Backbone as JSON, one array per atom type, in Angstrom:
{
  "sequence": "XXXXXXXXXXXXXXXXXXXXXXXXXXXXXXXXXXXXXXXXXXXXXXXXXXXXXXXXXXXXXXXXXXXXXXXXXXXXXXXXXXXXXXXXXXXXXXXXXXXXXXXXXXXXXXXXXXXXXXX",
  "N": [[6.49, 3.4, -9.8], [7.53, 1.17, -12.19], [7.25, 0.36, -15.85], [4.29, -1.59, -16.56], [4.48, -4.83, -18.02], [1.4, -5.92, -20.03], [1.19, -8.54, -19.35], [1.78, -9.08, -16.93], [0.29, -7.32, -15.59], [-1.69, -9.33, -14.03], [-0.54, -9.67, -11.78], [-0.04, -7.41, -10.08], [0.12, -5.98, -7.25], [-1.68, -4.4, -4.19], [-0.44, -2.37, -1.21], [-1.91, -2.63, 2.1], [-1.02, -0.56, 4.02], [-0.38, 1.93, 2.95], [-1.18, 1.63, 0.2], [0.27, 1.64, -1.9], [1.32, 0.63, -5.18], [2.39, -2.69, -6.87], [4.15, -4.8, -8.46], [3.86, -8.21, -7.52], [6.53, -9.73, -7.07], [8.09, -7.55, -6.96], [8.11, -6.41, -4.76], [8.31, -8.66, -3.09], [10.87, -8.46, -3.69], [12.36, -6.18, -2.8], [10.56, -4.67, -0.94], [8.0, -2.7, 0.74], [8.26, 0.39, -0.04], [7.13, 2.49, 1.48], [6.77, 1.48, 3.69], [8.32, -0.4, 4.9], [9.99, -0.57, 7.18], [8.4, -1.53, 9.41], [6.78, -3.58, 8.08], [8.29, -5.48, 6.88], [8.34, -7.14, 4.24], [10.56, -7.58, 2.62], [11.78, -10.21, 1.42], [10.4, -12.07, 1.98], [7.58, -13.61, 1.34], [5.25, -14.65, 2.71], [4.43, -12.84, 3.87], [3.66, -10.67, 2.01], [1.99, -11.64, 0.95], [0.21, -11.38, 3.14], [0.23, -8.9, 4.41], [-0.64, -7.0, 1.6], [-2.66, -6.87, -0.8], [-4.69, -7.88, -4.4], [-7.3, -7.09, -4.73], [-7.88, -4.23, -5.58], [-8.82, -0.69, -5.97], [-9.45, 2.11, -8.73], [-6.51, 4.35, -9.76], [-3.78, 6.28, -9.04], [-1.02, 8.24, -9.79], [1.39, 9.87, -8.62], [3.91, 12.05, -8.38], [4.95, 14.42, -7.11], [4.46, 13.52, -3.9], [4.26, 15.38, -2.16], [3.22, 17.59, -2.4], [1.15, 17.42, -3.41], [-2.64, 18.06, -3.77], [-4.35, 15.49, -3.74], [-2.78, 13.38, -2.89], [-2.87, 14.62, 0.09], [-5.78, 14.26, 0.71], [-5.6, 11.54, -0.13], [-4.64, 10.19, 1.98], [-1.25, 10.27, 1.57], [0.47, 12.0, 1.7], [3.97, 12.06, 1.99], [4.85, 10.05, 1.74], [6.35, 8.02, -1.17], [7.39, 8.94, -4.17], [4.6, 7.66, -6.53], [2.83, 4.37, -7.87], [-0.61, 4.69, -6.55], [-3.17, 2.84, -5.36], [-6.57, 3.58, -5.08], [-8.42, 2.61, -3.05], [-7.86, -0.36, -1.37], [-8.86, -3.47, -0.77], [-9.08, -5.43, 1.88], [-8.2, -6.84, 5.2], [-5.48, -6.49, 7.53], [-3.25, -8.63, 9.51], [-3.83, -8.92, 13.23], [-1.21, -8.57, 14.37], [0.63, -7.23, 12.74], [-1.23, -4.72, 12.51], [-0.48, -3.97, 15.46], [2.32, -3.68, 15.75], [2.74, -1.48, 13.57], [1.45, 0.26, 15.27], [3.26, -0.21, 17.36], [5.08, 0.88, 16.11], [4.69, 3.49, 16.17], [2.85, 4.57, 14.62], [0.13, 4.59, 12.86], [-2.52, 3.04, 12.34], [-4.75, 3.54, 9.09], [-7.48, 2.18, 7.74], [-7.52, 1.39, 4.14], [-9.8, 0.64, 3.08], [-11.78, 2.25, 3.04], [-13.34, 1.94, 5.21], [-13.11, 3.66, 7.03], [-13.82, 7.16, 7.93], [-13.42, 10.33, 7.48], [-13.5, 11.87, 9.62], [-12.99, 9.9, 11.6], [-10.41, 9.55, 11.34]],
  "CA": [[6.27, 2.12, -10.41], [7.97, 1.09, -13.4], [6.35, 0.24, -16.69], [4.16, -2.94, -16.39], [3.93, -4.96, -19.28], [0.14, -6.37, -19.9], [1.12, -9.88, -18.79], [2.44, -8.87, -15.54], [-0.8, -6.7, -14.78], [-2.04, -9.9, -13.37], [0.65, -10.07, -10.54], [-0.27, -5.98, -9.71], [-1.05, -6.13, -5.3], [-1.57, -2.97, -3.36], [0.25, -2.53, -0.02], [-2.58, -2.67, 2.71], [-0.99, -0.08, 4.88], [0.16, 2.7, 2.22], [-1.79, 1.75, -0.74], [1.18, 1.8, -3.5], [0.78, -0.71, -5.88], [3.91, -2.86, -7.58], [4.24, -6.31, -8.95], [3.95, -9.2, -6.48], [7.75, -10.18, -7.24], [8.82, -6.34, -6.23], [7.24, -6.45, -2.79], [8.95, -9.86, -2.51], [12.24, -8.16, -4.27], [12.57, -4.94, -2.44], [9.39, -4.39, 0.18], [7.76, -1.74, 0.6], [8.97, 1.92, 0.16], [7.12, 3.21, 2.16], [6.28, 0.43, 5.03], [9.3, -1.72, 5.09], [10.59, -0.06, 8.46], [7.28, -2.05, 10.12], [5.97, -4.29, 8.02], [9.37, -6.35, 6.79], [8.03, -8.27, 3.29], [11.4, -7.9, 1.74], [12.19, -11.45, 1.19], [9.25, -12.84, 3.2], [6.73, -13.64, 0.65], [4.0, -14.92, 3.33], [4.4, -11.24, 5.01], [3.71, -10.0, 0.87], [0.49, -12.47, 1.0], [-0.86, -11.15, 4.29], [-0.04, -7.37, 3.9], [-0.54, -6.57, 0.82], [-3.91, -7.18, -1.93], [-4.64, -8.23, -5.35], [-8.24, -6.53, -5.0], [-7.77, -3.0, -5.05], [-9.89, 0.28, -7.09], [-8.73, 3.26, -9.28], [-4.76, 4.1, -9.29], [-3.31, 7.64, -8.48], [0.45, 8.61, -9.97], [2.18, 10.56, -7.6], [5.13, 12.61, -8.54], [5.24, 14.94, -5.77], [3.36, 13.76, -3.4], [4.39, 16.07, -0.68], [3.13, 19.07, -2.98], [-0.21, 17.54, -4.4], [-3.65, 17.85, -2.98], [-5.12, 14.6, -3.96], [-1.9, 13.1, -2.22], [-3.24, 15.0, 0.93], [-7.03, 13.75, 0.53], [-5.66, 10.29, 0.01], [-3.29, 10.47, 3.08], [-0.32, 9.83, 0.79], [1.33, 12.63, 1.68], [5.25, 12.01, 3.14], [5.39, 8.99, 0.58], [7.71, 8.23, -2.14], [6.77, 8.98, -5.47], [4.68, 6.26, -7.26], [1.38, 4.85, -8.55], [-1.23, 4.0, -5.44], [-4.63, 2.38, -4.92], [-7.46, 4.99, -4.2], [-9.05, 1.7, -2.19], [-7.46, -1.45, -1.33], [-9.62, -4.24, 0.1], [-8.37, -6.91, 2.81], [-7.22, -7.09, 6.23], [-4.22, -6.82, 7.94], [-3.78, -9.33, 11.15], [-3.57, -8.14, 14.09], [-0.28, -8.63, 14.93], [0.62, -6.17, 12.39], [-1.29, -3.5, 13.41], [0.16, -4.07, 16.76], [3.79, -3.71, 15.18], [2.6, -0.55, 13.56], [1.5, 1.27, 16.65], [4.67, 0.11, 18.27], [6.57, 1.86, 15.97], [4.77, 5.24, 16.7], [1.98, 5.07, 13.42], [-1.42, 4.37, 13.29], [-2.99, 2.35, 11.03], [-5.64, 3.59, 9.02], [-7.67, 1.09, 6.39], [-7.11, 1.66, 3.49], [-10.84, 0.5, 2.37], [-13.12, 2.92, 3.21], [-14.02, 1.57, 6.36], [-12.96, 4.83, 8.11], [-13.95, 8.46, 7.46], [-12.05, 11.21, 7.53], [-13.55, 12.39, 10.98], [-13.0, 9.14, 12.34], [-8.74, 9.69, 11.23]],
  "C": [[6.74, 2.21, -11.85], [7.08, 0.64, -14.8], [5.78, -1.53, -16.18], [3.58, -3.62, -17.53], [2.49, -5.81, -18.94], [0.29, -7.88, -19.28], [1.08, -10.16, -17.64], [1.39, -8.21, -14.7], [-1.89, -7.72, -13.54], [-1.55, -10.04, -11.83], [0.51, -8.81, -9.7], [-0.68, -6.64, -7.91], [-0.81, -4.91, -4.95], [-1.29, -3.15, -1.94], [-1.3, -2.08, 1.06], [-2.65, -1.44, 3.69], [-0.97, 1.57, 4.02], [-0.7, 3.09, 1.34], [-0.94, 1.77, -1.75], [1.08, -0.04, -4.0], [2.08, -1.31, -7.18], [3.33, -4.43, -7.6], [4.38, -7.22, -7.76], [5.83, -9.25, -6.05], [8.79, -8.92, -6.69], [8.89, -6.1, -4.97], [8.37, -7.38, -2.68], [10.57, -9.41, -2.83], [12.72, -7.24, -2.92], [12.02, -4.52, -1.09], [8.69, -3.44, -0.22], [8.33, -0.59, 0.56], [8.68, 2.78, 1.08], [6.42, 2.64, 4.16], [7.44, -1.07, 5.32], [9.92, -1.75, 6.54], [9.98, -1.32, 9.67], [6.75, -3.52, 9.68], [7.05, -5.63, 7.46], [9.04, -7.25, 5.31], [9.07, -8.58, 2.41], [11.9, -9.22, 1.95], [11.34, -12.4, 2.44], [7.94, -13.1, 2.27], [5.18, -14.15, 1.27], [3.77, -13.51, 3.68], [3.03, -10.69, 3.22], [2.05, -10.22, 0.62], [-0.54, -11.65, 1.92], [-0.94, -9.48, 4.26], [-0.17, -6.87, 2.51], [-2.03, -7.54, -0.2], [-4.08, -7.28, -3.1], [-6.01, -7.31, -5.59], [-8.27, -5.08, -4.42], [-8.63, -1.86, -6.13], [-8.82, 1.51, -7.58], [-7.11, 3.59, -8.86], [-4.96, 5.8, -9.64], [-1.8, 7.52, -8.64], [0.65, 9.82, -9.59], [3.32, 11.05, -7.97], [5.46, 13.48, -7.89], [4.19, 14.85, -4.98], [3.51, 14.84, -2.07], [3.57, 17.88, -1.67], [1.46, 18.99, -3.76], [-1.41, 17.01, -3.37], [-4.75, 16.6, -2.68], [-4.09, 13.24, -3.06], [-2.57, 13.8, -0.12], [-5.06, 14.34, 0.99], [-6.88, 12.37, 0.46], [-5.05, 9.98, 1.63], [-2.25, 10.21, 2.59], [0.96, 10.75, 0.84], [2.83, 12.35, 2.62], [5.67, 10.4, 2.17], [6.22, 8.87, -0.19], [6.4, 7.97, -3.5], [5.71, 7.74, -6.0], [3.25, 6.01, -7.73], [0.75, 4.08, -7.28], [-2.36, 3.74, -6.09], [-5.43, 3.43, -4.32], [-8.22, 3.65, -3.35], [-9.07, 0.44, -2.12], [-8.43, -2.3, 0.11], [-8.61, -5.54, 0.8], [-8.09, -6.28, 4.19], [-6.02, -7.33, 6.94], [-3.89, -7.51, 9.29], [-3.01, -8.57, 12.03], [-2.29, -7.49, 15.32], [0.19, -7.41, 14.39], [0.55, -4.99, 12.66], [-0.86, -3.05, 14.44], [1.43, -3.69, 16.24], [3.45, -2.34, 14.4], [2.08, 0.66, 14.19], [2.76, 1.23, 16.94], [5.31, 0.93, 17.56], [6.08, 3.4, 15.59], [3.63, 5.74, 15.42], [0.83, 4.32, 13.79], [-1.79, 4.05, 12.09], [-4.6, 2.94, 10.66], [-6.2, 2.75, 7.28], [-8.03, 1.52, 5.12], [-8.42, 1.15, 2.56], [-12.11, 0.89, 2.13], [-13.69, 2.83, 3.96], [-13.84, 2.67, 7.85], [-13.05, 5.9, 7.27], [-13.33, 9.31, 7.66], [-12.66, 11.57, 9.0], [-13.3, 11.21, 11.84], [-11.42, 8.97, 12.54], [-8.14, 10.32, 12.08]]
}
């Protein structure tokens, strides 16, 4: 995530499936980095609405996450660099989730509503 100036902190959403957290307008620019394969929001701004949250807790910068243990404790590991959400609130519908099984992943929520023995 690039610098965000204080005005723009309003516009901050966290990706529902991932947890990385980027400006509304980036999601809608770009997608996700690390859920675009599945979840498609690049230039879909309802997709950006429905996957992705405005109410999210504490942030986590990632610079290797394949090498750091708090990256492994978040599940973050296999990600691309960046700054995440340690606990993004909302729902993702169920079509979604359905569209991320099919493509061979497993959704787990990203709000605390699952434990690690339940992963």
């Amino acid at each position: 995530m690039s610098f965000v100036p204080g005005n723009q902190q309003r516009y901050l959403r966290a990706c529902m499936v991932c947890s990385i957290v980027q400006v509304q307008q980036r999601f809608i620019r770009e997608g996700c980095p690390n859920c675009e394969t599945f979840l498609g929001l690049q230039n879909h701004p309802d997709g950006v609405q429905q996957c992705t949250s405005q109410v999210f807790e504490g942030l986590i910068t990632l610079a290797d996450p394949s090498q750091s243990w708090v990256a492994r404790w978040q599940r973050l590991d296999g990600y691309v660099p960046g700054v995440y959400a340690v606990k993004v609130v909302g729902q993702l519908p169920e079509e979604t989730i359905q569209n991320i099984e099919d493509a061979g992943g497993r959704y787990v929520p990203r709000d605390g509503t699952v434990h690690d023995d339940d992963a």
